[in-house]
Amino acid sequence: MKKAEAQGGLPAVVAVAAATFSVVTSEMLPVGLLTPIGSGLGVPAGTAGLTMTVPGLVAAVAAPAVTAAAGRLDRRWVLVGLMALLGVANLLSALAGHIAVLVGLRVLVGVCIGGVWAVAAGLAVRLVPERSVGAATSLIFSGIAVASVLGVPAGALAGSLAGWRAAFAGMGVVCLAVTAALAVLLPPLPAERAVRAREVAGLLRVPGVRAGLLVVVLIVAGHFAGYTFVRPVLERASGAGAGLISGLLLAYGVAGVAGNFLAGAAAARSPRRALLVIAVALAAVLPAVSVPSGGAVAAGALIVVWGLAYGGVSVSTQGLLTAAAPGSREAASALFVSAFNTAIALGALLGGRVADAVSLPAALWLGGLLVAGAAVVLTVRSPGRRPPRARAAARATAGDRT
């Protein structure tokens, strides 16, 4: 495959980072608003958690589907169209009068999440010179951490001040502004080639890819089994009010930004080792957050550790899968996004069922067990180390163009 010429530069990279910020904030918005959404629509916390589960499931299917459906369309206009749809979905969500309507609109959000991530994850190499690709990739992925710093806490704050509907409306306006920025700042991005469904499926024959995807599912599902319900858990465990909860989520996000760049540097040397440290830290901290001990100070310290660890997950897991399939960047990105969002949905669903059937703290204990499973896989299967047969399979998959 001919390497795309670098073009667009830093402004284009920042616009793409703003798009990843927008999709992650849109996806995570219910985390800080779960209690008021449930109260406003008259549903329990577990049911309100469907606003997290559904977009994740849809995004998992949308990532490879949108990639294949886009064919040879200019990727700039694919991103612009998806961001415009995301803005409209958020604005309409502010008007939803029933949980079924809100969940239906979250289906559209899921399509946009999967499509934007599948396109954006591999764009850095086309926007900047080769020497800057690593930094540009970290910047694009930093949208996740910045969404935690600004998006989710800002949504929680807007919900406490003006109601959850205002938070959705505000996010809709932000998405439309990012749509305009993408249209202006991105250069033409003609498709390098069409990605076919069988190429994506073919990567599943690579042992390193399979093990890497399992790690993604276990870590992300474990995280969201607990994080989806972090607000009500903190309310019970530390006695924190709405204002303090917003502050704790802000601290989580600041730590997440630091974790993103720290893990990016570590993953450049060894994504497997970086993920092993992350998994061990998360497996310990998730259950600890649910224990009512030490009040707000202890809760704040644990939340910072949680954010620092989870902030490095996206860039490290992307590095793990890229190392396993270096010749199939777009196909690997589609699988990564699909697995990531399946795990979000699975984690929110399992956490919701455990929260309703057992207790809210039990959801965090479940999350810790799932992440511990990822640490076991990283220790036993070593997905970052590919044997010669796996490398040959990856090369064969990358060369399958017919």
JSON list of N, CA and C in Angstrom, two decimals, residues 31 220-233 286 289 306 347-348 350-352 360-368 370:
[
{"chain": "A", "resi": 31, "resn": "VAL", "atom": "N", "xyz": [-22.96, 8.99, 32.60]},
{"chain": "A", "resi": 31, "resn": "VAL", "atom": "CA", "xyz": [-22.26, 8.58, 33.82]},
{"chain": "A", "resi": 31, "resn": "VAL", "atom": "C", "xyz": [-22.46, 9.60, 34.92]},
{"chain": "A", "resi": 220, "resn": "VAL", "atom": "N", "xyz": [-11.81, -3.07, 29.73]},
{"chain": "A", "resi": 220, "resn": "VAL", "atom": "CA", "xyz": [-12.83, -2.04, 29.52]},
{"chain": "A", "resi": 220, "resn": "VAL", "atom": "C", "xyz": [-14.16, -2.45, 30.15]},
{"chain": "A", "resi": 221, "resn": "ALA", "atom": "N", "xyz": [-14.54, -3.73, 30.03]},
{"chain": "A", "resi": 221, "resn": "ALA", "atom": "CA", "xyz": [-15.78, -4.19, 30.66]},
{"chain": "A", "resi": 221, "resn": "ALA", "atom": "C", "xyz": [-15.69, -4.05, 32.17]},
{"chain": "A", "resi": 222, "resn": "GLY", "atom": "N", "xyz": [-14.54, -4.41, 32.73]},
{"chain": "A", "resi": 222, "resn": "GLY", "atom": "CA", "xyz": [-14.37, -4.27, 34.17]},
{"chain": "A", "resi": 222, "resn": "GLY", "atom": "C", "xyz": [-14.47, -2.82, 34.62]},
{"chain": "A", "resi": 223, "resn": "HIS", "atom": "N", "xyz": [-13.83, -1.94, 33.87]},
{"chain": "A", "resi": 223, "resn": "HIS", "atom": "CA", "xyz": [-13.89, -0.52, 34.20]},
{"chain": "A", "resi": 223, "resn": "HIS", "atom": "C", "xyz": [-15.33, -0.01, 34.20]},
{"chain": "A", "resi": 224, "resn": "PHE", "atom": "N", "xyz": [-16.08, -0.31, 33.14]},
{"chain": "A", "resi": 224, "resn": "PHE", "atom": "CA", "xyz": [-17.42, 0.26, 33.03]},
{"chain": "A", "resi": 224, "resn": "PHE", "atom": "C", "xyz": [-18.45, -0.47, 33.88]},
{"chain": "A", "resi": 225, "resn": "ALA", "atom": "N", "xyz": [-18.16, -1.69, 34.30]},
{"chain": "A", "resi": 225, "resn": "ALA", "atom": "CA", "xyz": [-19.05, -2.33, 35.27]},
{"chain": "A", "resi": 225, "resn": "ALA", "atom": "C", "xyz": [-19.12, -1.50, 36.55]},
{"chain": "A", "resi": 226, "resn": "GLY", "atom": "N", "xyz": [-17.98, -0.86, 36.88]},
{"chain": "A", "resi": 226, "resn": "GLY", "atom": "CA", "xyz": [-17.97, -0.01, 38.06]},
{"chain": "A", "resi": 226, "resn": "GLY", "atom": "C", "xyz": [-18.20, 1.46, 37.76]},
{"chain": "A", "resi": 227, "resn": "TYR", "atom": "N", "xyz": [-17.56, 1.97, 36.70]},
{"chain": "A", "resi": 227, "resn": "TYR", "atom": "CA", "xyz": [-17.58, 3.41, 36.45]},
{"chain": "A", "resi": 227, "resn": "TYR", "atom": "C", "xyz": [-18.97, 3.92, 36.07]},
{"chain": "A", "resi": 228, "resn": "THR", "atom": "N", "xyz": [-19.78, 3.10, 35.43]},
{"chain": "A", "resi": 228, "resn": "THR", "atom": "CA", "xyz": [-21.14, 3.51, 35.10]},
{"chain": "A", "resi": 228, "resn": "THR", "atom": "C", "xyz": [-21.91, 3.93, 36.34]},
{"chain": "A", "resi": 229, "resn": "PHE", "atom": "N", "xyz": [-21.59, 3.33, 37.47]},
{"chain": "A", "resi": 229, "resn": "PHE", "atom": "CA", "xyz": [-22.34, 3.59, 38.70]},
{"chain": "A", "resi": 229, "resn": "PHE", "atom": "C", "xyz": [-21.49, 4.30, 39.76]},
{"chain": "A", "resi": 230, "resn": "VAL", "atom": "N", "xyz": [-20.44, 5.01, 39.28]},
{"chain": "A", "resi": 230, "resn": "VAL", "atom": "CA", "xyz": [-19.53, 5.63, 40.23]},
{"chain": "A", "resi": 230, "resn": "VAL", "atom": "C", "xyz": [-20.23, 6.73, 41.03]},
{"chain": "A", "resi": 231, "resn": "ARG", "atom": "N", "xyz": [-21.14, 7.46, 40.42]},
{"chain": "A", "resi": 231, "resn": "ARG", "atom": "CA", "xyz": [-21.80, 8.55, 41.15]},
{"chain": "A", "resi": 231, "resn": "ARG", "atom": "C", "xyz": [-22.62, 8.03, 42.33]},
{"chain": "A", "resi": 232, "resn": "PRO", "atom": "N", "xyz": [-23.57, 7.10, 42.12]},
{"chain": "A", "resi": 232, "resn": "PRO", "atom": "CA", "xyz": [-24.32, 6.62, 43.30]},
{"chain": "A", "resi": 232, "resn": "PRO", "atom": "C", "xyz": [-23.45, 5.89, 44.31]},
{"chain": "A", "resi": 233, "resn": "VAL", "atom": "N", "xyz": [-22.39, 5.20, 43.83]},
{"chain": "A", "resi": 233, "resn": "VAL", "atom": "CA", "xyz": [-21.49, 4.52, 44.78]},
{"chain": "A", "resi": 233, "resn": "VAL", "atom": "C", "xyz": [-20.77, 5.53, 45.66]},
{"chain": "A", "resi": 286, "resn": "LEU", "atom": "N", "xyz": [-10.74, -0.59, 41.94]},
{"chain": "A", "resi": 286, "resn": "LEU", "atom": "CA", "xyz": [-12.19, -0.62, 41.75]},
{"chain": "A", "resi": 286, "resn": "LEU", "atom": "C", "xyz": [-12.93, -1.09, 43.00]},
{"chain": "A", "resi": 289, "resn": "VAL", "atom": "N", "xyz": [-12.86, 1.53, 45.99]},
{"chain": "A", "resi": 289, "resn": "VAL", "atom": "CA", "xyz": [-13.71, 2.71, 45.92]},
{"chain": "A", "resi": 289, "resn": "VAL", "atom": "C", "xyz": [-15.05, 2.47, 46.61]},
{"chain": "A", "resi": 306, "resn": "TRP", "atom": "N", "xyz": [-7.45, 5.62, 39.98]},
{"chain": "A", "resi": 306, "resn": "TRP", "atom": "CA", "xyz": [-8.31, 5.03, 38.95]},
{"chain": "A", "resi": 306, "resn": "TRP", "atom": "C", "xyz": [-8.13, 5.78, 37.63]},
{"chain": "A", "resi": 347, "resn": "GLY", "atom": "N", "xyz": [-19.86, -4.27, 30.07]},
{"chain": "A", "resi": 347, "resn": "GLY", "atom": "CA", "xyz": [-19.58, -3.83, 31.44]},
{"chain": "A", "resi": 347, "resn": "GLY", "atom": "C", "xyz": [-20.75, -3.11, 32.06]},
{"chain": "A", "resi": 348, "resn": "ALA", "atom": "N", "xyz": [-21.35, -2.16, 31.31]},
{"chain": "A", "resi": 348, "resn": "ALA", "atom": "CA", "xyz": [-22.50, -1.43, 31.83]},
{"chain": "A", "resi": 348, "resn": "ALA", "atom": "C", "xyz": [-23.68, -2.36, 32.10]},
{"chain": "A", "resi": 350, "resn": "LEU", "atom": "N", "xyz": [-23.59, -5.79, 32.68]},
{"chain": "A", "resi": 350, "resn": "LEU", "atom": "CA", "xyz": [-23.32, -6.66, 33.82]},
{"chain": "A", "resi": 350, "resn": "LEU", "atom": "C", "xyz": [-23.35, -5.87, 35.12]},
{"chain": "A", "resi": 351, "resn": "GLY", "atom": "N", "xyz": [-22.75, -4.68, 35.11]},
{"chain": "A", "resi": 351, "resn": "GLY", "atom": "CA", "xyz": [-22.77, -3.86, 36.31]},
{"chain": "A", "resi": 351, "resn": "GLY", "atom": "C", "xyz": [-24.18, -3.49, 36.71]},
{"chain": "A", "resi": 352, "resn": "GLY", "atom": "N", "xyz": [-25.03, -3.18, 35.74]},
{"chain": "A", "resi": 352, "resn": "GLY", "atom": "CA", "xyz": [-26.42, -2.83, 36.02]},
{"chain": "A", "resi": 352, "resn": "GLY", "atom": "C", "xyz": [-27.19, -3.99, 36.62]},
{"chain": "A", "resi": 360, "resn": "LEU", "atom": "N", "xyz": [-24.95, -1.84, 44.67]},
{"chain": "A", "resi": 360, "resn": "LEU", "atom": "CA", "xyz": [-24.07, -1.00, 43.88]},
{"chain": "A", "resi": 360, "resn": "LEU", "atom": "C", "xyz": [-22.59, -1.32, 44.12]},
{"chain": "A", "resi": 361, "resn": "PRO", "atom": "N", "xyz": [-22.13, -1.50, 45.36]},
{"chain": "A", "resi": 361, "resn": "PRO", "atom": "CA", "xyz": [-20.72, -1.87, 45.55]},
{"chain": "A", "resi": 361, "resn": "PRO", "atom": "C", "xyz": [-20.34, -3.17, 44.85]},
{"chain": "A", "resi": 362, "resn": "ALA", "atom": "N", "xyz": [-21.29, -4.10, 44.75]},
{"chain": "A", "resi": 362, "resn": "ALA", "atom": "CA", "xyz": [-20.98, -5.38, 44.09]},
{"chain": "A", "resi": 362, "resn": "ALA", "atom": "C", "xyz": [-20.60, -5.18, 42.63]},
{"chain": "A", "resi": 363, "resn": "ALA", "atom": "N", "xyz": [-21.13, -4.15, 41.99]},
{"chain": "A", "resi": 363, "resn": "ALA", "atom": "CA", "xyz": [-20.77, -3.87, 40.60]},
{"chain": "A", "resi": 363, "resn": "ALA", "atom": "C", "xyz": [-19.29, -3.53, 40.48]},
{"chain": "A", "resi": 364, "resn": "LEU", "atom": "N", "xyz": [-18.74, -2.80, 41.46]},
{"chain": "A", "resi": 364, "resn": "LEU", "atom": "CA", "xyz": [-17.33, -2.47, 41.42]},
{"chain": "A", "resi": 364, "resn": "LEU", "atom": "C", "xyz": [-16.44, -3.68, 41.72]},
{"chain": "A", "resi": 365, "resn": "TRP", "atom": "N", "xyz": [-16.91, -4.55, 42.60]},
{"chain": "A", "resi": 365, "resn": "TRP", "atom": "CA", "xyz": [-16.16, -5.79, 42.84]},
{"chain": "A", "resi": 365, "resn": "TRP", "atom": "C", "xyz": [-16.12, -6.66, 41.59]},
{"chain": "A", "resi": 366, "resn": "LEU", "atom": "N", "xyz": [-17.24, -6.71, 40.87]},
{"chain": "A", "resi": 366, "resn": "LEU", "atom": "CA", "xyz": [-17.26, -7.45, 39.61]},
{"chain": "A", "resi": 366, "resn": "LEU", "atom": "C", "xyz": [-16.24, -6.85, 38.64]},
{"chain": "A", "resi": 367, "resn": "GLY", "atom": "N", "xyz": [-16.22, -5.52, 38.55]},
{"chain": "A", "resi": 367, "resn": "GLY", "atom": "CA", "xyz": [-15.27, -4.86, 37.67]},
{"chain": "A", "resi": 367, "resn": "GLY", "atom": "C", "xyz": [-13.83, -5.22, 38.01]},
{"chain": "A", "resi": 368, "resn": "GLY", "atom": "N", "xyz": [-13.51, -5.25, 39.29]},
{"chain": "A", "resi": 368, "resn": "GLY", "atom": "CA", "xyz": [-12.16, -5.61, 39.69]},
{"chain": "A", "resi": 368, "resn": "GLY", "atom": "C", "xyz": [-11.79, -7.03, 39.28]},
{"chain": "A", "resi": 370, "resn": "LEU", "atom": "N", "xyz": [-12.99, -8.72, 36.68]},
{"chain": "A", "resi": 370, "resn": "LEU", "atom": "CA", "xyz": [-12.80, -8.76, 35.23]},
{"chain": "A", "resi": 370, "resn": "LEU", "atom": "C", "xyz": [-11.43, -8.22, 34.84]}
]
